[in-house]
Amino acid sequence: MSLTIRGSAKARDQPSCNGFFCRMVCLPKCIFGGFSRVMGRRNQYQPSELQLQHPQLLHPPVVPEDWAFLVSFEQQYGTTHPFFYACSFMQALKIAEDEHKLMFMYLHSPEHPFTPSFCSRTLNSELVVQFLDANFVCWGAIAGRGEGLQMAATLQPASFPFCAVIAPAAGNNIAVLQQMEGPIDPAELVEILQRTMEEQGSAFGTTVRGREEEHMRARIKEEERIKARAKEQEKLRADRQLREEQDAAYFVALQRDQEKENLRNARAQKPIEASNQTNYHNPRQMHREKQLGKPRQSSSVGEAQYKETTTHGKDTQILIRFPGGERREHNFSCTDKILSIYRYIDSLGLPGIANYRLISSFPRRVYSFDQMGMTLKDAGLHPRASLFVELL
């Protein structure tokens, strides 16, 4: 069924151009929701080789709705015409938005008396073809079927041929920037379209570009957020790997020290008691050890000799910082006493280190007379700790 809307006498004599205006039109759901269509070439509907050999197998091809207008138009008026997109209305509108162009819509009424002259003289004009292809996305439909029928019911043209300039709008609306009804010659059509572009096209083009820029900024922000999150996760992985490597290296070094100590003890005939070689220069410290019954080793004994007198099973690492900036690190057993650290320091024979006490920085704690008999584990120095030598 073909929809034919005949205009008044004035519409039959001259085009009805509603001036420069913009009206918002709400699209019906069947248009806005769109249809699942596939754009293709018309040659896919040509008869097969078998059908050509056997004409009795030929049947009229089923033309998809998207191609109905184009097939009908070219059968009557040839292939010289503006490039009409063979797709749904919403797909063509999206193409126009992506290309920052307005849409030129033509509703074709094959039975209207003004249609033949408009198609053959205006739409097939080289001037109109070049202008529309350069500046618009063109979409056409038959006014009496499919989406053409829906658009005719929505826009309610008073006469045919009916042309309109469309721009996308928010929601399920479109902006009708210009509409032309009735016959119109090529030069006048181009002039109206040119003025429409100059007067109103820039505003809607800016709106489209603004939305695209907003979407672009949102995409960039999301990409930056994803990159920042990935970078943070990568840093966490790197820190965890570094801690694991440091712990592994520490335990390997500790194991090597224990193996060396076990080898020295195996070679020794008998343990050398540190109490046999005491030579105290600090009366205050001698008084401590007399109270504990454990004399300290003399400072004349070298560090190497002190290491040979210690027992195996060292599992506590102590870092000792001296007032002059010197640092020494030594491994003890968690069952060793605080006194063992004093003996080790005295065995170094460092000048100026005579009367002193040991202090841990965090938490701050002093290890002096009263703590001499505490084990390193009970004193909170196991498995590793850092102590500072404070001169008295």
C-alpha positions as a printed NumPy array, in Angstrom:
array([[  0.   ,   0.   ,   0.   ],
       [  1.393,   3.371,  -0.956],
       [  0.905,   6.407,   1.24 ],
       [  0.092,   9.475,  -0.915],
       [ -0.46 ,  12.832,   0.756],
       [ -1.488,  15.522,  -1.691],
       [ -0.797,  19.131,  -0.818],
       [ -2.834,  22.27 ,  -1.4  ],
       [ -2.864,  24.272,  -4.608],
       [  0.002,  26.322,  -3.27 ],
       [  1.996,  23.172,  -2.555],
       [  1.44 ,  21.962,  -6.074],
       [  2.754,  25.195,  -7.549],
       [  5.792,  25.809,  -5.362],
       [  7.737,  24.121,  -2.544],
       [  6.654,  24.64 ,   1.034],
       [  9.803,  25.655,   2.932],
       [  9.047,  26.279,   6.597],
       [ 11.828,  28.828,   7.083],
       [ 14.792,  28.285,   9.37 ],
       [ 13.466,  26.511,  12.379],
       [ 14.185,  23.596,  14.607],
       [ 11.579,  21.309,  16.033],
       [ 12.213,  18.295,  18.217],
       [ 10.506,  15.094,  17.13 ],
       [ 10.182,  12.003,  19.314],
       [ 10.823,   8.857,  17.302],
       [  8.53 ,   5.833,  17.69 ],
       [ 10.005,   2.817,  19.441],
       [ 10.091,   0.767,  16.247],
       [ 12.422,   3.375,  14.72 ],
       [ 14.502,   4.251,  17.768],
       [ 14.977,   0.639,  18.779],
       [ 16.282,  -0.136,  15.317],
       [ 16.24 ,  -3.402,  13.41 ],
       [ 18.961,  -5.989,  12.889],
       [ 19.959,  -5.286,   9.332],
       [ 23.059,  -6.088,   7.359],
       [ 24.36 ,  -3.64 ,   4.765],
       [ 25.4  ,  -5.367,   1.543],
       [ 25.522,  -5.067,  -2.183],
       [ 22.553,  -5.53 ,  -4.454],
       [ 24.317,  -8.065,  -6.634],
       [ 23.817, -10.698,  -3.958],
       [ 20.158, -10.827,  -5.03 ],
       [ 20.98 , -11.703,  -8.667],
       [ 19.718, -15.116,  -9.888],
       [ 22.075, -18.049,  -9.568],
       [ 23.676, -19.869, -12.494],
       [ 21.256, -22.771, -12.063],
       [ 18.269, -20.41 , -12.215],
       [ 19.628, -18.816, -15.382],
       [ 19.916, -22.257, -17.027],
       [ 16.395, -23.184, -15.894],
       [ 14.121, -20.123, -16.116],
       [ 11.237, -22.081, -14.569],
       [ 13.139, -21.906, -11.262],
       [ 13.184, -18.106, -11.306],
       [ 11.075, -16.431,  -8.659],
       [ 10.815, -12.753,  -7.821],
       [ 13.631, -12.045,  -5.321],
       [ 12.715, -10.987,  -1.816],
       [ 14.183,  -7.492,  -1.449],
       [ 15.19 ,  -6.531,   2.114],
       [ 13.437,  -3.479,   3.51 ],
       [ 16.68 ,  -1.471,   3.568],
       [ 17.043,  -1.956,  -0.204],
       [ 13.39 ,  -1.447,  -1.17 ],
       [ 13.685,   2.297,  -1.811],
       [ 16.985,   2.077,  -3.686],
       [ 15.817,  -0.796,  -5.902],
       [ 12.548,   0.975,  -6.716],
       [ 14.271,   4.288,  -7.41 ],
       [ 16.969,   2.882,  -9.71 ],
       [ 14.473,   0.788, -11.667],
       [ 12.605,   3.967, -12.637],
       [ 15.238,   6.734, -12.625],
       [ 18.633,   5.055, -13.089],
       [ 21.74 ,   4.946, -10.948],
       [ 22.69 ,   8.631, -11.118],
       [ 21.533,   9.927,  -7.754],
       [ 22.945,  10.905,  -4.347],
       [ 24.485,   8.114,  -2.34 ],
       [ 21.612,   6.773,  -0.227],
       [ 22.721,   4.503,   2.628],
       [ 20.922,   1.154,   2.442],
       [ 20.447,   0.772,   6.181],
       [ 17.997,   1.632,   8.932],
       [ 17.196,   5.205,   9.868],
       [ 19.081,   4.989,  13.175],
       [ 22.127,   3.469,  11.506],
       [ 22.251,   6.304,   8.992],
       [ 21.818,   8.849,  11.795],
       [ 24.732,   7.271,  13.654],
       [ 26.88 ,   7.46 ,  10.507],
       [ 26.034,  11.155,  10.178],
       [ 26.939,  11.757,  13.813],
       [ 30.27 ,   9.931,  13.454],
       [ 31.132,  11.932,  10.32 ],
       [ 30.008,  15.269,  11.872],
       [ 27.406,  15.746,   9.159],
       [ 23.681,  16.36 ,   8.979],
       [ 21.28 ,  13.819,   7.498],
       [ 19.316,  14.49 ,   4.314],
       [ 16.14 ,  12.393,   4.414],
       [ 13.906,  11.811,   1.37 ],
       [ 10.488,  10.114,   1.639],
       [  9.617,   8.653,  -1.74 ],
       [  5.976,   8.433,  -2.839],
       [  6.036,   6.595,  -6.224],
       [  2.366,   7.336,  -7.047],
       [  2.448,  11.078,  -6.362],
       [  2.302,  13.216,  -9.539],
       [  5.208,  15.431,  -8.45 ],
       [  7.548,  12.508,  -7.801],
       [  8.759,  11.715, -11.377],
       [  9.838,  15.272, -12.177],
       [ 11.511,  15.733,  -8.774],
       [ 13.477,  12.477,  -9.055],
       [ 14.548,  12.845, -12.681],
       [ 15.281,  16.586, -12.682],
       [ 16.297,  17.375,  -9.096],
       [ 17.672,  14.274,  -7.351],
       [ 19.408,  13.099, -10.539],
       [ 20.922,  16.541, -11.112],
       [ 24.708,  16.563, -11.032],
       [ 24.63 ,  19.743,  -8.92 ],
       [ 22.441,  18.123,  -6.245],
       [ 24.335,  14.824,  -6.312],
       [ 27.719,  16.477,  -5.755],
       [ 26.435,  18.821,  -3.048],
       [ 24.628,  16.13 ,  -1.049],
       [ 27.458,  13.597,  -1.294],
       [ 29.95 ,  16.192,  -0.078],
       [ 27.973,  17.628,   2.839],
       [ 25.277,  15.192,   3.986],
       [ 24.573,  11.578,   4.831],
       [ 21.565,  10.696,   2.652],
       [ 18.846,   8.261,   3.602],
       [ 15.676,   7.481,   1.682],
       [ 12.625,   5.323,   2.193],
       [  9.314,   4.588,   0.526],
       [  6.629,   6.584,   2.299],
       [  4.118,   3.747,   2.245],
       [  6.107,   0.904,   3.831],
       [  8.506,   0.029,   6.622],
       [ 10.417,   2.849,   8.258],
       [  9.3  ,   5.244,   5.529],
       [  5.71 ,   4.771,   6.667],
       [  6.711,   5.305,  10.3  ],
       [  8.649,   8.49 ,   9.504],
       [  5.768,   9.837,   7.39 ],
       [  3.39 ,   9.228,  10.288],
       [  5.813,  10.934,  12.667],
       [  6.656,  14.007,  10.552],
       [  3.217,  14.237,   8.856],
       [  4.226,  15.883,   5.547],
       [  1.521,  17.9  ,   3.828],
       [  2.737,  17.009,   0.34 ],
       [  5.295,  15.044,  -1.615],
       [  8.113,  14.966,  -2.543],
       [  9.164,  15.413,   1.093],
       [ 12.736,  16.187,   2.148],
       [ 14.091,  17.057,   5.586],
       [ 17.405,  17.944,   7.203],
       [ 17.849,  15.912,  10.402],
       [ 20.294,  16.21 ,  13.305],
       [ 20.701,  13.835,  16.277],
       [ 19.353,  14.958,  19.648],
       [ 19.267,  13.659,  23.209],
       [ 17.24 ,  10.588,  24.111],
       [ 14.962,   9.139,  21.447],
       [ 14.477,  12.516,  19.76 ],
       [ 15.699,  14.026,  16.525],
       [ 15.996,  17.674,  15.531],
       [ 14.288,  18.616,  12.258],
       [ 16.301,  21.62 ,  11.095],
       [ 14.54 ,  22.058,   7.751],
       [ 11.822,  20.384,   5.704],
       [ 10.729,  20.901,   2.095],
       [  7.449,  19.702,   0.593],
       [  6.443,  19.692,  -3.058],
       [  8.441,  20.132,  -6.261],
       [ 11.657,  22.123,  -6.161],
       [ 14.367,  22.741,  -8.727],
       [ 18.028,  21.753,  -8.167],
       [ 19.431,  25.253,  -7.618],
       [ 16.761,  26.169,  -5.087],
       [ 17.246,  22.908,  -3.193],
       [ 20.996,  23.453,  -2.967],
       [ 20.46 ,  27.056,  -1.836],
       [ 18.076,  26.018,   0.964],
       [ 20.423,  23.262,   2.12 ],
       [ 23.385,  25.634,   2.041],
       [ 21.595,  28.212,   4.2  ],
       [ 20.466,  25.52 ,   6.609],
       [ 24.031,  24.35 ,   7.051],
       [ 25.277,  27.885,   7.632],
       [ 22.5  ,  28.969,   9.987],
       [ 21.877,  25.875,  12.072],
       [ 24.278,  23.138,  11.102],
       [ 27.21 ,  24.631,  13.022],
       [ 25.278,  24.646,  16.294],
       [ 24.305,  20.997,  16.001],
       [ 27.748,  20.094,  14.742],
       [ 29.181,  21.687,  17.874],
       [ 26.749,  19.674,  19.991],
       [ 27.791,  16.441,  18.322],
       [ 31.463,  17.277,  18.691],
       [ 30.873,  18.227,  22.328],
       [ 29.334,  14.847,  23.058],
       [ 32.154,  13.075,  21.3  ],
       [ 34.743,  15.118,  23.185],
       [ 32.997,  14.28 ,  26.44 ],
       [ 33.028,  10.599,  25.554],
       [ 36.672,  10.882,  24.572],
       [ 37.568,  12.515,  27.892],
       [ 35.692,   9.778,  29.732],
       [ 37.591,   7.108,  27.789],
       [ 40.92 ,   8.805,  28.475],
       [ 40.095,   9.089,  32.173],
       [ 39.145,   5.422,  32.331],
       [ 42.335,   4.41 ,  30.511],
       [ 44.413,   6.512,  32.931],
       [ 42.639,   4.889,  35.878],
       [ 43.347,   1.42 ,  34.479],
       [ 47.006,   2.306,  33.847],
       [ 47.397,   3.738,  37.367],
       [ 45.855,   0.623,  38.883],
       [ 48.108,  -1.633,  36.793],
       [ 51.142,   0.429,  37.803],
       [ 50.205,   0.177,  41.479],
       [ 49.723,  -3.572,  41.216],
       [ 53.062,  -3.908,  39.434],
       [ 54.756,  -1.92 ,  42.23 ],
       [ 53.176,  -4.168,  44.864],
       [ 54.386,  -7.256,  43.001],
       [ 57.885,  -5.802,  42.702],
       [ 57.998,  -4.923,  46.423],
       [ 56.777,  -8.387,  47.401],
       [ 59.354, -10.022,  45.133],
       [ 62.121,  -7.816,  46.589],
       [ 61.158,  -8.787,  50.148],
       [ 61.113, -12.45 ,  49.228],
       [ 64.538, -12.174,  47.604],
       [ 65.958, -10.337,  50.624],
       [ 64.555, -12.931,  53.036],
       [ 65.91 , -15.753,  50.902],
       [ 69.365, -14.148,  50.775],
       [ 69.326, -13.605,  54.538],
       [ 68.461, -17.229,  55.31 ],
       [ 71.079, -18.489,  52.831],
       [ 73.754, -16.363,  54.545],
       [ 72.565, -17.558,  57.954],
       [ 72.759, -21.172,  56.846],
       [ 76.288, -20.681,  55.536],
       [ 77.405, -19.16 ,  58.842],
       [ 75.912, -22.076,  60.717],
       [ 77.686, -24.573,  58.454],
       [ 81.025, -22.803,  58.94 ],
       [ 80.518, -22.723,  62.685],
       [ 79.656, -26.411,  62.77 ],
       [ 82.813, -27.204,  60.802],
       [ 84.999, -25.246,  63.23 ],
       [ 83.419, -26.95 ,  66.215],
       [ 83.99 , -30.372,  64.673],
       [ 87.68 , -29.647,  64.314],
       [ 88.068, -28.365,  67.813],
       [ 89.394, -30.87 ,  70.372],
       [ 87.474, -29.314,  73.158],
       [ 85.688, -26.042,  73.719],
       [ 87.669, -23.096,  74.988],
       [ 85.875, -21.522,  77.826],
       [ 85.864, -17.782,  77.687],
       [ 86.28 , -17.669,  81.467],
       [ 89.889, -18.919,  81.178],
       [ 91.04 , -15.844,  79.297],
       [ 89.37 , -12.946,  81.113],
       [ 91.178,  -9.67 ,  81.451],
       [ 88.791,  -6.871,  82.386],
       [ 89.612,  -3.211,  82.1  ],
       [ 86.147,  -2.061,  83.134],
       [ 85.557,  -2.559,  86.882],
       [ 81.889,  -1.831,  86.46 ],
       [ 81.463,  -4.634,  83.93 ],
       [ 83.643,  -6.977,  86.041],
       [ 81.257,  -6.413,  88.908],
       [ 78.345,  -7.445,  86.648],
       [ 79.979, -10.653,  85.608],
       [ 81.019, -11.535,  89.105],
       [ 77.391, -11.269,  90.099],
       [ 76.438, -13.619,  87.235],
       [ 79.433, -15.887,  87.739],
       [ 80.469, -15.502,  84.08 ],
       [ 83.627, -13.476,  83.349],
       [ 83.968, -11.566,  80.107],
       [ 86.669, -12.274,  77.572],
       [ 89.66 ,  -9.935,  77.414],
       [ 89.822,  -7.315,  74.697],
       [ 93.266,  -8.609,  73.764],
       [ 91.712, -11.683,  72.25 ],
       [ 90.935, -11.006,  68.58 ],
       [ 87.563, -11.24 ,  66.907],
       [ 88.585, -14.347,  65.034],
       [ 89.453, -16.138,  68.242],
       [ 86.114, -15.104,  69.744],
       [ 84.243, -16.633,  66.839],
       [ 86.006, -19.951,  67.382],
       [ 84.85 , -20.1  ,  70.992],
       [ 81.133, -19.713,  70.259],
       [ 78.751, -22.6  ,  70.025],
       [ 76.877, -23.848,  67.001],
       [ 73.223, -23.206,  66.174],
       [ 73.371, -19.433,  65.681],
       [ 70.018, -18.142,  64.635],
       [ 70.05 , -14.527,  65.834],
       [ 71.675, -11.723,  63.823],
       [ 72.798,  -8.643,  65.778],
       [ 73.967,  -5.418,  64.113],
       [ 76.133,  -3.28 ,  66.451],
       [ 76.679,   0.429,  65.764],
       [ 79.579,   2.24 ,  67.429],
       [ 79.791,   5.961,  68.271],
       [ 82.4  ,   6.561,  65.595],
       [ 80.073,   5.289,  62.865],
       [ 81.603,   1.835,  62.614],
       [ 79.258,  -1.112,  62.268],
       [ 79.756,  -4.775,  63.092],
       [ 77.394,  -7.684,  62.503],
       [ 77.546, -11.   ,  64.308],
       [ 75.394, -14.091,  64.667],
       [ 74.442, -15.468,  68.082],
       [ 72.206, -18.208,  69.37 ],
       [ 68.82 , -17.197,  70.69 ],
       [ 69.793, -18.888,  73.979],
       [ 72.939, -16.76 ,  74.364],
       [ 72.895, -14.12 ,  77.096],
       [ 73.189, -10.372,  76.715],
       [ 76.608, -10.873,  78.254],
       [ 77.676, -12.661,  75.051],
       [ 77.227,  -9.432,  73.101],
       [ 79.414,  -7.537,  75.599],
       [ 82.082, -10.218,  75.282],
       [ 81.995,  -9.988,  71.524],
       [ 82.419,  -6.198,  71.613],
       [ 85.33 ,  -6.478,  74.032],
       [ 86.956,  -9.074,  71.771],
       [ 87.149,  -6.501,  68.977],
       [ 89.683,  -4.42 ,  70.924],
       [ 88.373,  -1.144,  69.542],
       [ 90.054,   1.936,  71.025],
       [ 87.925,   4.071,  73.313],
       [ 85.322,   1.34 ,  73.864],
       [ 85.689,   0.534,  77.55 ],
       [ 82.844,   1.812,  79.682],
       [ 79.582,   1.552,  77.741],
       [ 76.118,   0.128,  77.581],
       [ 73.907,  -1.265,  74.81 ],
       [ 70.712,   0.448,  73.649],
       [ 68.058,  -0.562,  71.118],
       [ 66.551,   2.356,  69.208],
       [ 62.991,   1.169,  68.533],
       [ 61.592,   0.503,  70.914],
       [ 64.214,   2.23 ,  73.05 ],
       [ 65.541,  -0.132,  75.665],
       [ 68.751,  -0.222,  77.684],
       [ 70.592,  -3.512,  78.196],
       [ 72.976,  -3.02 ,  81.145],
       [ 73.671,  -4.708,  84.499],
       [ 70.205,  -6.006,  85.203],
       [ 69.765,  -7.559,  81.764],
       [ 73.12 ,  -9.356,  81.53 ],
       [ 71.611, -12.738,  82.348],
       [ 68.685, -12.497,  79.899],
       [ 68.746, -14.624,  76.786],
       [ 68.566, -12.862,  73.436],
       [ 65.169, -14.41 ,  72.787],
       [ 63.754, -13.229,  76.105],
       [ 65.218,  -9.767,  75.475],
       [ 63.315,  -9.507,  72.169],
       [ 66.445,  -9.548,  70.009],
       [ 65.633, -12.761,  68.117],
       [ 65.834, -13.33 ,  65.135],
       [ 67.549, -10.02 ,  64.304],
       [ 68.106,  -6.674,  66.   ],
       [ 70.168,  -3.503,  65.88 ],
       [ 72.007,  -2.181,  68.996],
       [ 73.914,   1.038,  69.648],
       [ 76.987,   1.309,  71.859],
       [ 76.553,   4.29 ,  74.179],
       [ 79.666,   5.401,  76.044],
       [ 79.326,   6.159,  79.783]])
